[in-house]
CSV table of C-alpha atoms in Angstrom, one decimal:
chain,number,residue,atom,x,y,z
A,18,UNK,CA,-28.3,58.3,10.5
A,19,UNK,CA,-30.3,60.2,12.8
A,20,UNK,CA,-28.2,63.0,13.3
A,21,UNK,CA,-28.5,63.9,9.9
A,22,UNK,CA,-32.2,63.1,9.3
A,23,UNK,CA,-33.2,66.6,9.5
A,24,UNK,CA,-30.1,68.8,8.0
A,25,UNK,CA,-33.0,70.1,5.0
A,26,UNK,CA,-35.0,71.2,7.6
A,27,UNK,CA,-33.4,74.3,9.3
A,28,UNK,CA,-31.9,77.2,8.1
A,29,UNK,CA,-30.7,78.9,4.7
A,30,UNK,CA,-28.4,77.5,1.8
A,31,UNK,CA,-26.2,80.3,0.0
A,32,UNK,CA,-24.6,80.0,-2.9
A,33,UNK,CA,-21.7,82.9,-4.5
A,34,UNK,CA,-22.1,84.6,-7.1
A,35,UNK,CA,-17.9,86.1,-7.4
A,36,UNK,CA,-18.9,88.3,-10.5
A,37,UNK,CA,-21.4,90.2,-8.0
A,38,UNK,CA,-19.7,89.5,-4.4
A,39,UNK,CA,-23.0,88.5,-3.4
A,40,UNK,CA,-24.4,85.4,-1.5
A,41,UNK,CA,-27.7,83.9,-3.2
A,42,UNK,CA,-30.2,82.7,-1.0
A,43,UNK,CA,-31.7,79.2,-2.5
A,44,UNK,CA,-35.0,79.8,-1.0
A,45,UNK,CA,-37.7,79.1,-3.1
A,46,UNK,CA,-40.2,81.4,-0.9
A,47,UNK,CA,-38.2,84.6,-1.6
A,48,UNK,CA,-36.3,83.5,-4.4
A,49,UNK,CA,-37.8,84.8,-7.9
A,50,UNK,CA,-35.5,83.1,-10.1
A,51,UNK,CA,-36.2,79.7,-8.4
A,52,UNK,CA,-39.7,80.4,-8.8
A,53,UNK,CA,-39.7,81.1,-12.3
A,54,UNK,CA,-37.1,78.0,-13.4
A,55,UNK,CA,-39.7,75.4,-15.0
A,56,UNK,CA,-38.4,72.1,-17.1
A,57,UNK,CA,-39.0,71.1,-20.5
A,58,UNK,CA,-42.3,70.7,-20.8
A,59,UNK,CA,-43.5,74.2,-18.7
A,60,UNK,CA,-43.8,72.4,-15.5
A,61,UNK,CA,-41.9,74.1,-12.7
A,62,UNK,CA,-38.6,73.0,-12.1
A,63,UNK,CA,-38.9,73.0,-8.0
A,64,UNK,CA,-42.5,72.2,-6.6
A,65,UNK,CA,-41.0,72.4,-3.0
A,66,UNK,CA,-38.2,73.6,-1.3
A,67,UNK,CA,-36.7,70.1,-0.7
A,68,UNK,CA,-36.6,69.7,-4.9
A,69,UNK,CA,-34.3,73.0,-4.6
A,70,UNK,CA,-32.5,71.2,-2.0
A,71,UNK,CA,-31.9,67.8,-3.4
A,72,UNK,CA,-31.3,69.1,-6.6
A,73,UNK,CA,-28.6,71.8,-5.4
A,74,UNK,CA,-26.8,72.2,-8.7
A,75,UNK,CA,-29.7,73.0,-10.8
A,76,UNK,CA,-31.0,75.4,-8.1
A,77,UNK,CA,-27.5,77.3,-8.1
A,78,UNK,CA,-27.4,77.8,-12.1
A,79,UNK,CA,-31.1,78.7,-11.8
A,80,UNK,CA,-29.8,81.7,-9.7
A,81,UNK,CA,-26.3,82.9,-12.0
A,82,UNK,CA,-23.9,81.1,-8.8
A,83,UNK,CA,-20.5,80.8,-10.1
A,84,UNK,CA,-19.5,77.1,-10.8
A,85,UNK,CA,-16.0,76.5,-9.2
A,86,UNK,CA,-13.2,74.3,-10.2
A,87,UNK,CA,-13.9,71.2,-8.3
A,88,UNK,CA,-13.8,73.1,-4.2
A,89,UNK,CA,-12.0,70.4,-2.4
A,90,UNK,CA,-11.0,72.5,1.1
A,91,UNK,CA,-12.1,75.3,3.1
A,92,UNK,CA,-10.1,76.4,5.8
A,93,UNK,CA,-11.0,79.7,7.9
A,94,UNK,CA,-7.8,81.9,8.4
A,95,UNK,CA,-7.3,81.6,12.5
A,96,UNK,CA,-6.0,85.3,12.4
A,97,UNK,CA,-8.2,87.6,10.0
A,98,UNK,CA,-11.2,85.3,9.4
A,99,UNK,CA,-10.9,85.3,5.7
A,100,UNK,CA,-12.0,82.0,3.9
A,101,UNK,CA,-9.5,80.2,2.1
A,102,UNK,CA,-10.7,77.7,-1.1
A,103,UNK,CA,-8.6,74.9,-2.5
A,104,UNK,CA,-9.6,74.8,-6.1
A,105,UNK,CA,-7.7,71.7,-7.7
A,106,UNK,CA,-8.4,72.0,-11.0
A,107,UNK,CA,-10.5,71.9,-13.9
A,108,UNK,CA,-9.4,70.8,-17.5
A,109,UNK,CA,-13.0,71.0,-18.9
A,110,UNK,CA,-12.1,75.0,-19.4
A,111,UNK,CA,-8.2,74.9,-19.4
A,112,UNK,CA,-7.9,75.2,-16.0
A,113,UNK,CA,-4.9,72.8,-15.3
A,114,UNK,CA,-2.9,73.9,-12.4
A,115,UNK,CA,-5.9,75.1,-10.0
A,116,UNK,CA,-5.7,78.0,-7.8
A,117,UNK,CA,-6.3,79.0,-4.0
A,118,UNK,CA,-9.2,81.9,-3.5
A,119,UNK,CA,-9.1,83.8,-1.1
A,120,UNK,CA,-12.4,85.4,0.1
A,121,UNK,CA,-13.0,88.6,2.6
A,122,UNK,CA,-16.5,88.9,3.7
A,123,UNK,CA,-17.4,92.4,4.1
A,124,UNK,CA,-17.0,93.9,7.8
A,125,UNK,CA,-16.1,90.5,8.6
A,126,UNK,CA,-19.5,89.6,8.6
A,127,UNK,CA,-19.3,86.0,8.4
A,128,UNK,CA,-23.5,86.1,8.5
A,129,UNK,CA,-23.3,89.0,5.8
A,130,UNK,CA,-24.6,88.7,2.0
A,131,UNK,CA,-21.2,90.4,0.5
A,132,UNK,CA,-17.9,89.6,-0.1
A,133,UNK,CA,-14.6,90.2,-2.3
A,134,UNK,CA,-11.9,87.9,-3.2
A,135,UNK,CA,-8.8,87.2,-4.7
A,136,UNK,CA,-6.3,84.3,-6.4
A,137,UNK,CA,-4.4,84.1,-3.2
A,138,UNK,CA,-2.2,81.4,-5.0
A,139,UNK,CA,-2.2,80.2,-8.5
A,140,UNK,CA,-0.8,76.6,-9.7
A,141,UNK,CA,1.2,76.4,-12.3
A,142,UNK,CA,5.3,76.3,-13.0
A,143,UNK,CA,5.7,79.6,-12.1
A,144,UNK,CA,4.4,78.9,-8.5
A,145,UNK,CA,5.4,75.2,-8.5
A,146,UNK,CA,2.6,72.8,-7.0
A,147,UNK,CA,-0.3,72.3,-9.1
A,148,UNK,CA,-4.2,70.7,-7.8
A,149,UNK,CA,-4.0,72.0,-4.3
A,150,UNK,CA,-6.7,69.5,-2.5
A,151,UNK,CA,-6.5,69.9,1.0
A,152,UNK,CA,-5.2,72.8,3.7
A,153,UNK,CA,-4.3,73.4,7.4
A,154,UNK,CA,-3.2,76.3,8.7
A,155,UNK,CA,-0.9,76.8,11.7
A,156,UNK,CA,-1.1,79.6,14.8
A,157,UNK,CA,0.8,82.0,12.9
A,158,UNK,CA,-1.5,82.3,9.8
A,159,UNK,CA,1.1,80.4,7.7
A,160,UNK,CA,-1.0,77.8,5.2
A,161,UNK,CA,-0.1,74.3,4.5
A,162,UNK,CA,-1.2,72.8,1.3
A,163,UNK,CA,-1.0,69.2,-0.1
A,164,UNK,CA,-1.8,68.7,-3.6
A,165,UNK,CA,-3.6,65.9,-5.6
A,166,UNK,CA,-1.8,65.5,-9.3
A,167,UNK,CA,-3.6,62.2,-10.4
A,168,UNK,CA,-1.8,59.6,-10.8
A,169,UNK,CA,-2.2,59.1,-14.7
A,170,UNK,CA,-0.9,62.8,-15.4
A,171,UNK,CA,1.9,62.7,-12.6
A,172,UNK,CA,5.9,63.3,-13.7
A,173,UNK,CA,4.1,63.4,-17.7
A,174,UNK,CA,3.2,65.9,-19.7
A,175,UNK,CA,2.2,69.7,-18.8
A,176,UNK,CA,2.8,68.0,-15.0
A,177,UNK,CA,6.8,66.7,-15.3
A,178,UNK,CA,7.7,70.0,-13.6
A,179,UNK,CA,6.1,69.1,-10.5
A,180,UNK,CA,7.1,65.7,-10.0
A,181,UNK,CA,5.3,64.1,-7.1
A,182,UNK,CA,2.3,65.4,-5.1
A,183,UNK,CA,3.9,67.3,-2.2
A,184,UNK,CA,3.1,69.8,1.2
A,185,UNK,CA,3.6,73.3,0.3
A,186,UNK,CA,3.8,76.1,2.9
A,187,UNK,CA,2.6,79.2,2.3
A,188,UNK,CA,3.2,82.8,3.9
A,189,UNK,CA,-0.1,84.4,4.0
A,190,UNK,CA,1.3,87.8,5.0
A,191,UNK,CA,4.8,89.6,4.8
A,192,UNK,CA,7.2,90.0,2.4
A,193,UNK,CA,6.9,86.7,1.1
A,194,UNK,CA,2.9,86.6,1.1
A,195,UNK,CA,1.4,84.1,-1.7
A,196,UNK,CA,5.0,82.0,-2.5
A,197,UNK,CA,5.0,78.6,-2.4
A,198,UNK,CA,7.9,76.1,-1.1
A,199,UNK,CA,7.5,72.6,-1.1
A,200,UNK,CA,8.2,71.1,2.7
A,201,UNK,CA,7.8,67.3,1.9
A,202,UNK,CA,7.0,65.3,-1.6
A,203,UNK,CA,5.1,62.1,-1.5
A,204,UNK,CA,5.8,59.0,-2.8
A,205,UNK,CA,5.0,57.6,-6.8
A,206,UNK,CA,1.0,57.2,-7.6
A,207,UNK,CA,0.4,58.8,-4.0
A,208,UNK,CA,-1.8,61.8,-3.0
A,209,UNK,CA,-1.2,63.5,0.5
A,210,UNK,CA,-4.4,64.2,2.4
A,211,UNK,CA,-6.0,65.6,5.4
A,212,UNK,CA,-2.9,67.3,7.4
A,213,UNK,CA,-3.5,68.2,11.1
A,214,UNK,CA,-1.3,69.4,13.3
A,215,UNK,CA,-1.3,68.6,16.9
A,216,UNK,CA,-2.0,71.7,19.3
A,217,UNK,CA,1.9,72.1,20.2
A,218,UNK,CA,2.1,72.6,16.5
A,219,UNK,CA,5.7,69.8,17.1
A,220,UNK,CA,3.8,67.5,14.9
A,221,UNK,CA,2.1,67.0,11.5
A,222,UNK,CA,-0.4,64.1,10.2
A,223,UNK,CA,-1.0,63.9,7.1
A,224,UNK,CA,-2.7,60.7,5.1
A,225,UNK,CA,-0.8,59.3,1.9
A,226,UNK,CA,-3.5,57.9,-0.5
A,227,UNK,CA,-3.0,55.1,-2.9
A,228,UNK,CA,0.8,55.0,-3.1
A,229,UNK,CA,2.0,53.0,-6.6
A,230,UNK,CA,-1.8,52.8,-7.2
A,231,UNK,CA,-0.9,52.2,-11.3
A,232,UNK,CA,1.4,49.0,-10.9
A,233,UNK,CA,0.2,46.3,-13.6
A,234,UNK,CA,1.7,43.7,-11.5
A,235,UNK,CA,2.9,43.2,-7.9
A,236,UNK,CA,6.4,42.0,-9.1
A,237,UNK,CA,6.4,45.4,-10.9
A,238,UNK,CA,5.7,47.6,-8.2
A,239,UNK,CA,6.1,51.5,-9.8
């Protein structure tokens, strides 16, 4: 619609390069390795800067970015700043479980070009959620996490540990920093989505996606 008519018009895409700590600018004016990108057959890769924007993935290997396994939240921690990552999973390169990054900008410069991170959380057994998808956090810098096991690997294989997709809550400061505990689990085939809490912090929404999604027949609900 109109309001987003003009989003590739103003300002400056950045993309992360975690090996560096560095924040790449995708501008094709000032950006020599943009410049120099060409296809095939010699002819440049981006003629304009819209080609860098519309074709955003190619741009960001183009530049060394670090690809990420599958990004599905970012959630700003309401105490520190930091920038939390929800990383679900990616099975292309043996990532199974996921993990949750955790990323400091430096002088909490939001604006800045430099950063650091860490694995604030990883998935797995030993932490006992897997895919985290989507995050909230509350007033007192505690994070909420739902996860997204899909429904074909759920209670099966490397994923029987976990059971159902659940809400996890986790500490993100004292002794019990990084630790996981599960707070609700969701029902078969379902995925919980999108929690909120209301400002009185008394209540939580969340949105439970595609319960029993893998029935073959609707007098054999799963």
């Amino acid at each position: 619609g109109k309001a987003n008519s003009r989003l590739l018009e103003e300002g400056t895409l950045y993309v992360a390069n975690f090996g560096k700590g560095k924040w790449i600018s995708l501008d094709l004016a000032t950006n020599e390795a943009l410049q120099k990108a060409v296809k095939a057959d010699g002819k440049p890769l981006f003629a304009t800067q819209a080609d860098v924007l519309i074709n955003c993935r190619d741009a960001a290997k183009a530049v060394s970015a670090t690809p990420m396994d599958r990004p599905e939240d970012l959630e700003v921690h309401p105490i520190d700043g930091s920038v939390f990552i929800a990383l679900t999973n990616n099975d292309k390169h043996g990532n199974f479980y996921g993990q949750i990054v955790r990323l400091f900008e430096k002088d909490n410069q939001h604006a800045g070009l430099e950063f650091s991170f860490e694995i604030f959380a990883a998935g797995g057994p030993q932490s006992g959620f897997s895919a985290p998808d989507n995050m909230a956090f509350d007033s007192a810098g505690n994070l909420w996490v739902v996860t997204d096991i899909s429904s074909s690997s759920m209670n099966s294989g490397i994923y029987t540990s976990f059971g159902n997709n659940g809400v996890f809550f986790i500490p993100t400061a004292g002794e019990h920093k990084g630790e996981a505990a599960q707070f609700a689990s969701g029902p078969v085939g379902a995925e919980m989505t999108g929690p909120w809490f209301t400002p009185d912090e008394k209540t939580l929404f969340l949105a439970v996606q595609h319960p029993g999604e893998n029935l073959k027949a609707y007098d054999k609900p799963t």
